XYZ file of C-alpha atoms in Angstrom:
570
model
C -84.179 -98.098 -3.339
C -83.344 -100.617 -6.008
C -84.844 -100.464 -9.453
C -84.978 -102.683 -12.625
C -84.464 -101.187 -16.125
C -86.285 -103.142 -18.618
C -85.086 -101.650 -21.865
C -83.049 -104.526 -22.524
C -85.373 -107.399 -21.661
C -86.512 -108.041 -25.092
C -82.948 -108.060 -26.580
C -81.476 -110.191 -23.563
C -84.364 -112.661 -23.732
C -81.910 -115.423 -24.123
C -80.329 -114.729 -20.979
C -83.605 -114.116 -18.735
C -85.112 -117.278 -20.013
C -81.990 -119.267 -18.949
C -83.684 -118.694 -15.403
C -86.196 -121.125 -16.582
C -84.614 -123.578 -19.009
C -81.347 -124.340 -20.671
C -81.032 -126.890 -23.556
C -78.132 -128.075 -25.651
C -77.995 -127.794 -29.558
C -76.051 -130.151 -31.638
C -73.643 -127.678 -33.064
C -73.633 -124.468 -31.014
C -73.415 -125.724 -27.519
C -75.892 -123.991 -25.467
C -78.990 -122.074 -26.656
C -82.080 -121.209 -24.591
C -85.739 -121.526 -25.624
C -87.515 -119.035 -27.471
C -90.138 -118.109 -24.876
C -89.253 -114.857 -23.098
C -89.983 -114.538 -19.530
C -92.178 -111.764 -20.328
C -93.163 -108.886 -22.790
C -95.013 -107.545 -19.696
C -93.484 -104.143 -18.915
C -91.961 -103.719 -15.495
C -91.882 -100.509 -13.842
C -88.415 -98.723 -12.664
C -89.500 -99.513 -9.113
C -90.369 -103.060 -9.259
C -90.978 -103.620 -5.541
C -93.354 -101.026 -5.395
C -96.404 -102.736 -6.566
C -96.735 -106.554 -6.315
C -99.103 -106.453 -9.611
C -96.120 -105.101 -11.697
C -93.840 -108.288 -11.219
C -96.391 -110.812 -12.769
C -93.609 -111.612 -15.379
C -91.901 -113.540 -12.717
C -94.368 -115.000 -10.558
C -93.608 -118.434 -11.325
C -89.813 -118.146 -11.456
C -89.270 -120.957 -8.637
C -92.559 -122.751 -8.784
C -93.219 -123.758 -12.371
C -91.817 -127.106 -13.290
C -89.771 -125.391 -15.919
C -87.708 -123.658 -13.338
C -86.240 -127.116 -12.349
C -82.966 -127.062 -14.377
C -81.657 -130.619 -13.479
C -78.180 -131.602 -14.091
C -79.085 -133.673 -17.089
C -80.024 -130.330 -19.098
C -77.416 -127.746 -17.823
C -74.643 -126.825 -20.448
C -71.914 -127.272 -17.713
C -72.322 -131.216 -17.083
C -73.831 -132.204 -20.538
C -71.190 -134.128 -22.284
C -68.749 -133.627 -19.215
C -67.928 -130.122 -20.531
C -65.720 -128.190 -17.828
C -66.164 -124.582 -17.172
C -64.587 -122.673 -14.351
C -64.357 -119.142 -13.395
C -62.203 -116.687 -11.259
C -64.517 -113.952 -10.019
C -62.381 -111.207 -8.300
C -63.841 -107.970 -7.153
C -62.243 -104.905 -8.709
C -62.033 -103.292 -5.283
C -58.142 -103.675 -5.511
C -55.718 -105.039 -7.936
C -54.782 -108.532 -8.585
C -52.463 -110.166 -5.828
C -50.610 -113.441 -5.294
C -53.612 -114.856 -3.672
C -55.797 -114.006 -6.372
C -53.465 -115.112 -8.955
C -53.122 -118.461 -7.505
C -56.870 -119.186 -7.449
C -56.903 -117.921 -11.171
C -54.055 -120.180 -11.994
C -55.661 -123.332 -10.354
C -58.773 -122.618 -12.261
C -56.882 -122.036 -15.485
C -54.916 -125.392 -15.065
C -58.083 -127.366 -14.217
C -59.798 -126.168 -17.482
C -56.822 -126.788 -19.700
C -56.298 -130.139 -18.102
C -59.769 -131.306 -19.140
C -60.251 -129.422 -22.340
C -62.436 -126.873 -20.624
C -63.434 -123.196 -20.550
C -61.722 -120.534 -18.221
C -63.799 -117.379 -17.362
C -63.162 -114.165 -15.901
C -65.985 -112.692 -14.081
C -65.888 -109.154 -12.489
C -67.967 -109.154 -9.162
C -68.383 -105.237 -9.159
C -71.582 -105.164 -7.062
C -69.819 -103.305 -4.039
C -69.912 -99.895 -5.999
C -68.632 -97.995 -2.901
C -65.325 -99.938 -2.850
C -64.446 -99.978 -6.467
C -60.853 -98.968 -7.470
C -60.628 -97.065 -10.547
C -58.731 -99.086 -13.489
C -58.612 -102.363 -11.324
C -60.934 -103.979 -13.678
C -58.793 -103.500 -16.771
C -55.603 -104.246 -14.629
C -56.875 -107.643 -13.442
C -57.409 -108.759 -16.950
C -54.053 -107.122 -17.918
C -52.304 -109.202 -15.297
C -53.658 -112.578 -16.185
C -52.555 -111.995 -19.751
C -49.376 -111.102 -18.593
C -49.040 -114.348 -16.383
C -49.886 -116.417 -19.283
C -53.415 -117.515 -18.148
C -55.620 -115.420 -20.224
C -59.454 -116.134 -19.960
C -61.440 -117.700 -22.750
C -64.384 -115.668 -21.897
C -64.140 -112.304 -20.042
C -65.408 -108.615 -20.112
C -62.519 -107.952 -22.604
C -62.961 -110.876 -24.782
C -66.692 -111.453 -24.564
C -68.391 -114.802 -24.924
C -71.701 -116.457 -25.514
C -72.807 -116.340 -21.900
C -72.123 -112.504 -21.014
C -72.238 -109.796 -19.769
C -69.007 -110.695 -17.531
C -69.416 -107.840 -15.319
C -72.056 -108.339 -12.626
C -73.090 -104.696 -12.687
C -74.403 -105.395 -16.347
C -76.494 -108.499 -15.120
C -78.677 -106.548 -12.522
C -81.956 -107.434 -14.341
C -81.028 -111.343 -13.814
C -80.317 -110.872 -9.980
C -83.448 -108.888 -9.491
C -85.743 -111.293 -11.221
C -84.226 -114.137 -9.182
C -84.584 -112.197 -5.918
C -88.272 -111.470 -6.925
C -88.946 -115.116 -7.693
C -87.540 -116.222 -4.340
C -89.837 -113.841 -2.658
C -92.820 -114.904 -4.613
C -92.208 -118.358 -3.823
C -91.726 -117.845 -0.328
C -87.914 -118.388 -0.015
C -87.212 -114.738 0.723
C -88.888 -111.610 2.074
C -88.631 -107.897 2.096
C -86.838 -106.542 5.130
C -87.455 -102.780 6.194
C -85.324 -102.644 9.238
C -83.224 -99.244 9.272
C -79.578 -99.005 9.584
C -79.895 -97.730 12.888
C -81.824 -100.687 14.211
C -79.328 -103.218 12.683
C -76.390 -101.411 14.306
C -78.220 -101.432 17.588
C -78.494 -105.287 17.288
C -74.859 -105.628 16.380
C -73.877 -103.497 19.485
C -76.114 -105.499 22.092
C -74.824 -108.837 20.583
C -71.328 -107.639 21.164
C -71.955 -106.246 24.710
C -73.453 -109.560 25.610
C -70.633 -111.590 24.092
C -72.494 -113.093 21.343
C -71.993 -112.936 17.476
C -73.990 -110.314 15.895
C -76.871 -111.892 13.822
C -79.883 -110.372 12.484
C -83.164 -111.447 14.360
C -85.022 -112.183 11.378
C -87.811 -109.685 12.714
C -89.314 -109.046 9.166
C -89.766 -112.561 8.097
C -92.765 -112.532 10.541
C -94.480 -109.623 8.969
C -98.019 -110.252 7.696
C -98.774 -109.672 4.047
C -100.751 -106.499 4.656
C -97.914 -105.198 6.691
C -95.445 -105.885 3.781
C -97.963 -104.294 1.261
C -98.332 -101.217 3.440
C -94.660 -100.700 3.828
C -93.921 -101.375 0.001
C -96.552 -98.693 -0.941
C -94.634 -95.947 0.888
C -91.603 -96.343 -1.506
C -89.096 -96.441 1.617
C -85.794 -98.303 1.484
C -85.989 -102.109 1.562
C -83.791 -104.990 1.058
C -84.473 -108.600 0.196
C -83.418 -111.366 2.535
C -83.225 -115.233 2.008
C -84.961 -117.180 4.291
C -82.411 -119.734 5.916
C -83.739 -123.232 6.493
C -82.527 -125.922 8.735
C -81.678 -129.463 7.345
C -78.964 -128.385 5.013
C -77.773 -131.275 3.271
C -74.021 -132.353 3.482
C -71.821 -131.727 0.299
C -68.587 -133.339 -0.540
C -65.808 -130.789 -1.318
C -63.082 -131.842 -3.694
C -60.519 -130.697 -1.095
C -61.930 -130.772 2.294
C -64.203 -133.815 1.941
C -67.672 -134.092 3.348
C -69.141 -130.723 5.036
C -72.225 -129.438 6.499
C -72.931 -126.081 8.102
C -76.392 -125.570 9.799
C -76.231 -121.913 9.039
C -79.833 -121.339 9.986
C -78.579 -121.871 13.606
C -75.751 -119.566 13.720
C -76.786 -116.728 11.377
C -79.580 -114.448 10.650
C -81.307 -114.542 7.235
C -78.688 -113.066 5.011
C -79.487 -110.004 2.577
C -79.428 -111.078 -1.047
C -80.479 -107.699 -2.833
C -79.300 -104.542 -1.330
C -81.401 -101.213 -1.291
C -79.242 -99.887 -3.989
C -80.426 -102.586 -6.329
C -77.263 -104.459 -6.224
C -77.084 -108.038 -5.186
C -74.886 -109.564 -2.566
C -72.334 -111.923 -3.353
C -74.435 -115.049 -2.247
C -77.017 -114.458 -4.618
C -75.018 -113.223 -7.699
C -72.577 -116.096 -7.781
C -75.215 -118.515 -7.486
C -77.199 -116.889 -10.308
C -73.994 -116.156 -12.531
C -72.397 -119.797 -11.813
C -75.632 -121.438 -13.002
C -76.287 -119.082 -16.021
C -72.694 -119.456 -17.024
C -72.722 -123.127 -17.136
C -70.098 -123.355 -14.398
C -69.400 -127.017 -13.726
C -66.847 -126.736 -10.819
C -66.225 -123.747 -8.708
C -62.540 -123.651 -7.288
C -62.123 -120.724 -4.709
C -60.540 -119.875 -1.484
C -61.109 -121.852 1.625
C -62.484 -118.794 3.233
C -66.065 -119.509 1.414
C -66.120 -122.985 2.624
C -68.487 -122.152 5.499
C -70.831 -120.308 3.224
C -71.146 -123.089 0.747
C -74.185 -124.475 2.625
C -75.832 -121.156 2.417
C -75.346 -121.256 -1.358
C -76.765 -124.764 -1.548
C -79.766 -123.695 0.103
C -80.310 -120.880 -2.715
C -79.630 -123.503 -5.385
C -82.441 -125.484 -3.923
C -84.728 -122.755 -3.527
C -84.091 -121.832 -7.410
C -84.424 -125.416 -8.356
C -81.088 -125.780 -9.903
C -78.611 -128.115 -9.414
C -75.076 -126.829 -7.967
C -71.580 -127.305 -9.509
C -68.935 -129.168 -7.731
C -66.964 -127.349 -5.245
C -63.255 -127.493 -4.497
C -62.070 -124.978 -1.871
C -58.311 -124.091 -1.957
C -56.182 -123.876 1.178
C -55.327 -120.098 2.069
C -51.866 -118.903 0.638
C -50.091 -117.467 3.712
C -46.722 -115.501 4.266
C -43.825 -117.473 5.357
C -44.518 -116.701 8.945
C -48.157 -118.029 8.899
C -49.691 -114.518 8.726
C -52.372 -113.779 6.277
C -51.680 -112.168 2.931
C -53.050 -108.611 2.973
C -53.557 -106.052 0.444
C -51.725 -103.795 2.780
C -48.605 -105.531 1.823
C -47.147 -103.485 -1.187
C -45.203 -106.362 -2.342
C -47.942 -108.617 -2.947
C -49.486 -106.941 -6.087
C -48.686 -108.732 -9.480
C -48.094 -105.345 -11.035
C -45.182 -104.928 -8.459
C -43.587 -108.284 -9.725
C -43.844 -107.363 -13.369
C -42.402 -103.830 -12.666
C -39.411 -105.501 -10.699
C -38.600 -107.760 -13.864
C -40.135 -110.953 -12.200
C -41.018 -113.421 -15.078
C -44.478 -114.566 -15.077
C -43.289 -118.341 -15.179
C -41.209 -117.768 -12.205
C -44.208 -116.423 -10.224
C -46.644 -119.212 -11.348
C -43.901 -121.774 -10.346
C -43.301 -120.166 -6.828
C -47.062 -119.902 -6.137
C -47.513 -123.698 -6.844
C -44.320 -124.877 -5.467
C -45.327 -123.729 -2.036
C -48.581 -125.301 -2.254
C -50.002 -128.971 -3.361
C -52.143 -130.582 -6.113
C -49.230 -131.503 -8.369
C -47.220 -134.741 -9.035
C -44.100 -133.442 -8.385
C -42.803 -130.243 -6.592
C -39.658 -129.129 -8.547
C -38.546 -125.814 -9.292
C -38.610 -124.809 -12.918
C -41.746 -126.135 -14.041
C -43.314 -124.551 -17.200
C -47.072 -124.176 -17.952
C -47.236 -127.443 -19.896
C -45.643 -129.162 -16.789
C -48.229 -127.760 -14.337
C -51.055 -128.746 -16.569
C -49.866 -132.318 -16.998
C -48.818 -132.679 -13.404
C -52.015 -131.130 -11.732
C -54.175 -133.686 -9.722
C -56.777 -131.918 -7.560
C -56.630 -135.102 -5.332
C -53.398 -134.090 -4.222
C -54.459 -130.637 -2.944
C -54.095 -130.871 0.887
C -56.015 -128.779 3.279
C -52.957 -127.162 4.773
C -52.221 -123.549 4.176
C -49.452 -122.753 1.902
C -46.616 -120.791 3.305
C -45.148 -118.388 0.624
C -41.540 -117.467 0.769
C -41.045 -114.286 -1.063
C -37.460 -114.431 -0.597
C -36.978 -117.348 -3.126
C -38.216 -115.261 -5.845
C -34.470 -114.395 -7.180
C -33.872 -118.515 -7.393
C -37.002 -118.999 -9.366
C -36.620 -115.983 -11.554
C -32.964 -117.242 -12.195
C -33.806 -120.646 -13.421
C -36.783 -119.675 -15.581
C -34.681 -116.770 -16.966
C -32.230 -119.330 -17.964
C -34.734 -121.432 -19.526
C -36.109 -118.463 -21.693
C -32.403 -117.632 -22.758
C -31.987 -121.102 -24.043
C -35.399 -121.161 -25.817
C -34.720 -119.201 -29.341
C -38.077 -117.929 -29.673
C -38.486 -116.494 -26.105
C -34.652 -115.313 -26.274
C -35.919 -112.835 -29.023
C -38.340 -111.226 -26.853
C -35.915 -110.866 -23.985
C -33.393 -109.248 -26.415
C -36.112 -106.610 -27.357
C -37.026 -106.250 -23.485
C -33.299 -105.693 -22.640
C -32.849 -103.278 -25.624
C -35.543 -101.080 -24.038
C -34.015 -101.215 -20.586
C -30.632 -100.304 -21.986
C -31.870 -97.249 -23.962
C -33.881 -96.128 -20.952
C -31.011 -96.381 -18.743
C -28.177 -95.173 -21.003
C -29.610 -93.281 -23.845
C -27.337 -90.210 -23.499
C -24.085 -92.196 -22.728
C -23.995 -94.837 -25.322
C -20.895 -94.245 -27.764
C -21.290 -97.432 -29.806
C -24.869 -97.894 -31.075
C -23.600 -101.609 -31.919
C -24.321 -102.554 -28.092
C -28.110 -102.510 -29.233
C -27.794 -105.136 -31.958
C -29.525 -108.417 -31.218
C -26.375 -110.431 -31.930
C -24.594 -108.472 -29.192
C -27.382 -108.553 -26.705
C -27.849 -112.437 -27.345
C -24.045 -112.998 -26.613
C -24.392 -111.394 -23.194
C -27.487 -113.175 -22.309
C -25.967 -116.524 -23.226
C -22.657 -115.701 -21.167
C -24.583 -114.503 -18.041
C -27.559 -117.039 -17.889
C -27.305 -118.827 -14.726
C -25.627 -115.681 -12.954
C -28.445 -113.032 -13.132
C -31.969 -113.345 -11.626
C -33.624 -110.631 -13.740
C -32.751 -108.472 -16.969
C -32.696 -105.500 -15.125
C -29.549 -106.586 -13.445
C -27.730 -106.130 -16.716
C -28.340 -102.240 -16.640
C -27.166 -101.777 -13.100
C -23.638 -100.028 -12.455
C -21.940 -103.452 -12.259
C -22.678 -104.130 -15.980
C -22.519 -100.628 -17.458
C -19.223 -101.295 -19.230
C -21.230 -103.593 -21.619
C -23.081 -100.606 -22.915
C -20.935 -97.676 -22.050
C -17.136 -97.275 -22.440
C -15.734 -96.804 -19.009
C -13.370 -93.905 -17.775
C -10.082 -94.866 -16.306
C -7.380 -92.547 -15.144
C -3.679 -92.828 -15.186
C -3.566 -92.789 -11.157
C -5.946 -95.797 -11.299
C -3.591 -98.119 -13.256
C -0.309 -96.801 -11.785
C -1.688 -98.001 -8.220
C -1.689 -101.489 -9.806
C 1.470 -101.837 -11.563
C 4.516 -99.831 -13.131
C 4.482 -102.242 -16.088
C 1.128 -100.717 -17.661
C 2.784 -100.206 -21.178
C 4.310 -103.511 -21.391
C 1.427 -105.593 -20.325
C -1.044 -103.726 -22.342
C 1.092 -103.923 -25.506
C 1.625 -107.724 -24.903
C -2.367 -108.437 -24.439
C -3.239 -106.073 -27.413
C -1.068 -107.708 -29.745
C -2.422 -111.093 -28.590
C -6.093 -110.038 -28.972
C -5.284 -108.652 -32.524
C -4.055 -111.922 -33.564
C -7.267 -113.792 -32.649
C -10.172 -114.264 -34.913
C -13.488 -112.837 -34.395
C -15.005 -115.732 -32.534
C -13.476 -115.954 -28.816
C -13.860 -118.533 -26.417
C -13.862 -117.963 -22.537
C -12.316 -121.276 -21.860
C -9.521 -120.806 -24.288
C -8.824 -117.048 -23.292
C -8.819 -118.158 -19.776
C -5.870 -120.570 -20.418
C -3.960 -117.857 -22.700
C -4.449 -115.156 -20.132
C -2.684 -117.129 -17.465
C 0.140 -117.993 -19.966
C 0.483 -114.345 -20.979
C 0.386 -113.007 -17.407
C 3.587 -114.689 -16.660
C 5.442 -112.456 -19.109
C 4.940 -109.652 -16.539
C 8.478 -109.029 -15.089
C 7.250 -107.580 -11.904
C 3.479 -107.736 -11.547
C 1.700 -110.576 -10.172
C -1.041 -112.547 -11.903
C -3.666 -111.180 -9.630
C -2.660 -107.580 -10.600
C -2.411 -108.167 -14.319
C -6.060 -109.407 -14.169
C -6.874 -106.305 -12.142
C -5.396 -104.008 -14.710
C -7.220 -105.677 -17.599
C -10.469 -105.645 -15.663
C -10.190 -102.096 -15.030
C -9.268 -101.387 -18.562
C -12.207 -103.189 -19.977
C -14.930 -102.212 -17.353
C -13.534 -99.523 -15.059
C -14.453 -101.830 -12.115
C -12.364 -104.101 -9.638
C -14.989 -106.787 -9.509
C -17.181 -108.524 -11.999
C -17.180 -111.506 -14.249
C -13.835 -112.969 -15.379
C -11.648 -111.119 -17.703
C -12.008 -113.966 -20.194
C -15.935 -113.676 -20.075
C -15.540 -109.781 -20.424
C -13.528 -110.130 -23.462
C -15.810 -112.324 -25.155
C -18.816 -110.442 -24.361
C -17.234 -107.280 -25.545
C -16.078 -108.899 -28.664
C -12.508 -108.573 -30.485
C -13.087 -104.957 -31.810
C -14.006 -103.291 -28.769
C -11.656 -105.181 -26.631
C -8.863 -103.726 -29.006
C -10.422 -100.311 -28.789
C -10.082 -100.407 -24.832
C -6.674 -101.649 -24.781
C -5.566 -98.900 -27.177
C -7.285 -96.240 -25.131
C -5.130 -97.734 -22.116
C -1.907 -97.285 -23.874
C -2.541 -93.590 -24.491
C -3.001 -92.699 -20.736
C -0.488 -90.430 -19.172
C 0.080 -88.534 -15.948
C -1.644 -85.681 -17.165
C -4.576 -87.212 -18.972
């Protein structure tokens, strides 16, 4: 049984009266008329007695209810307001991120407002913590909302569970105007209808039985206080609408569907009613959402007409699919944004990848930053074809964007801090020289490795441990390479001691080749192996010259001196 709490009616008068009339002020933007829809007290079971709902009698019949496009805040003065409205029944994934991104870009392209609204009316499927995590991930991705549950805003609340009075009044107004009706069909009856339709090879649909109940029958059933829902009365003659992506569309929903539920027995609205009410009251000018909602738009337009409101413009985005054409699924653990964050994927790389595989931009190059995406965005270039997402390209995109961040002084500072945390977490007990945590040292490493690494986390893998921890090398290891260890090491030690503090990879590469010729019986290749082993304890890795520049003159001297001290019993 759904009910209406009225304790907030007076304090939230400005929201309720928006169901009647919206006007613009010259300075503050949107304000509402001072006339509240009622000081009349509503009971906690508003559908039990029709006499108790006189406050919303004229919701959809008064002339004041007809909010034309000229008086709505979304279109007056061309203001653009868009929203991303996920359900916190799961964490944010790539499909949702792309929808949020296109809305964000569209808003910023037109100097508008990007809103996050949480559609949490499916209380049985809510995932604890998902609501906070969704906004966390939008902020991490660099597309923070202007208005949201966390940030607030002039047209909140921004959780649907906190707006129930608005939906209840809209639903009651639809009933009163003859656009909706109470349905008392039991779950068992509805299940039988579904089974019978499937058995006969038909699409399950409600048979609209309760729309034909007489007024006295409705009153009798309401008086019992039993469970009931409200259904919207579908009508034929749906007007075609022009989608900004898919062009002209029209779906005669009344011919293929039964009357849909708009208010459930638990007092929560369904998506169809809630999104229409919220989009109107929040002044949404453009609805950019997934193409799976395209077929439902005609139904929503019928609701707009019944409520006397002008609808926003619609743009349905083509689906984001896996590379093989299969649908992205929440069961795929690798599509959740938190997984990418934890794996060290940069948000810019993720946004670049999701737009690169789709359409809607003047160019389709790798390495675009947010300002590029905004300037190059063109909704007319969005195609109706599904976008195929190739997650195997993430390392390539991340490498390019990591290189850009390293080259940017301000962003490089944040990378240094992040890498410091990774180093301390990976090698806290093993670090012998705390200088490896200095910003100047880490910055040098980043600049030398840019273009070679795809994520910061690579720099704390075993292949780069020599940068942070002095390696352990045995006499047997060096003896397997050459019998001239002492001679070669002394030669290179004297060379590096004669160098200044500033080392150059290019100059060192030339000098190392020249010095290697001084070895009597050791080939150049084995000389380099000996030097690499003494510097890193590894047989593979960056060039010896880069290793020396990375470590710095003082540390290279220390490691060469340590090599000279090796003996058969060490």
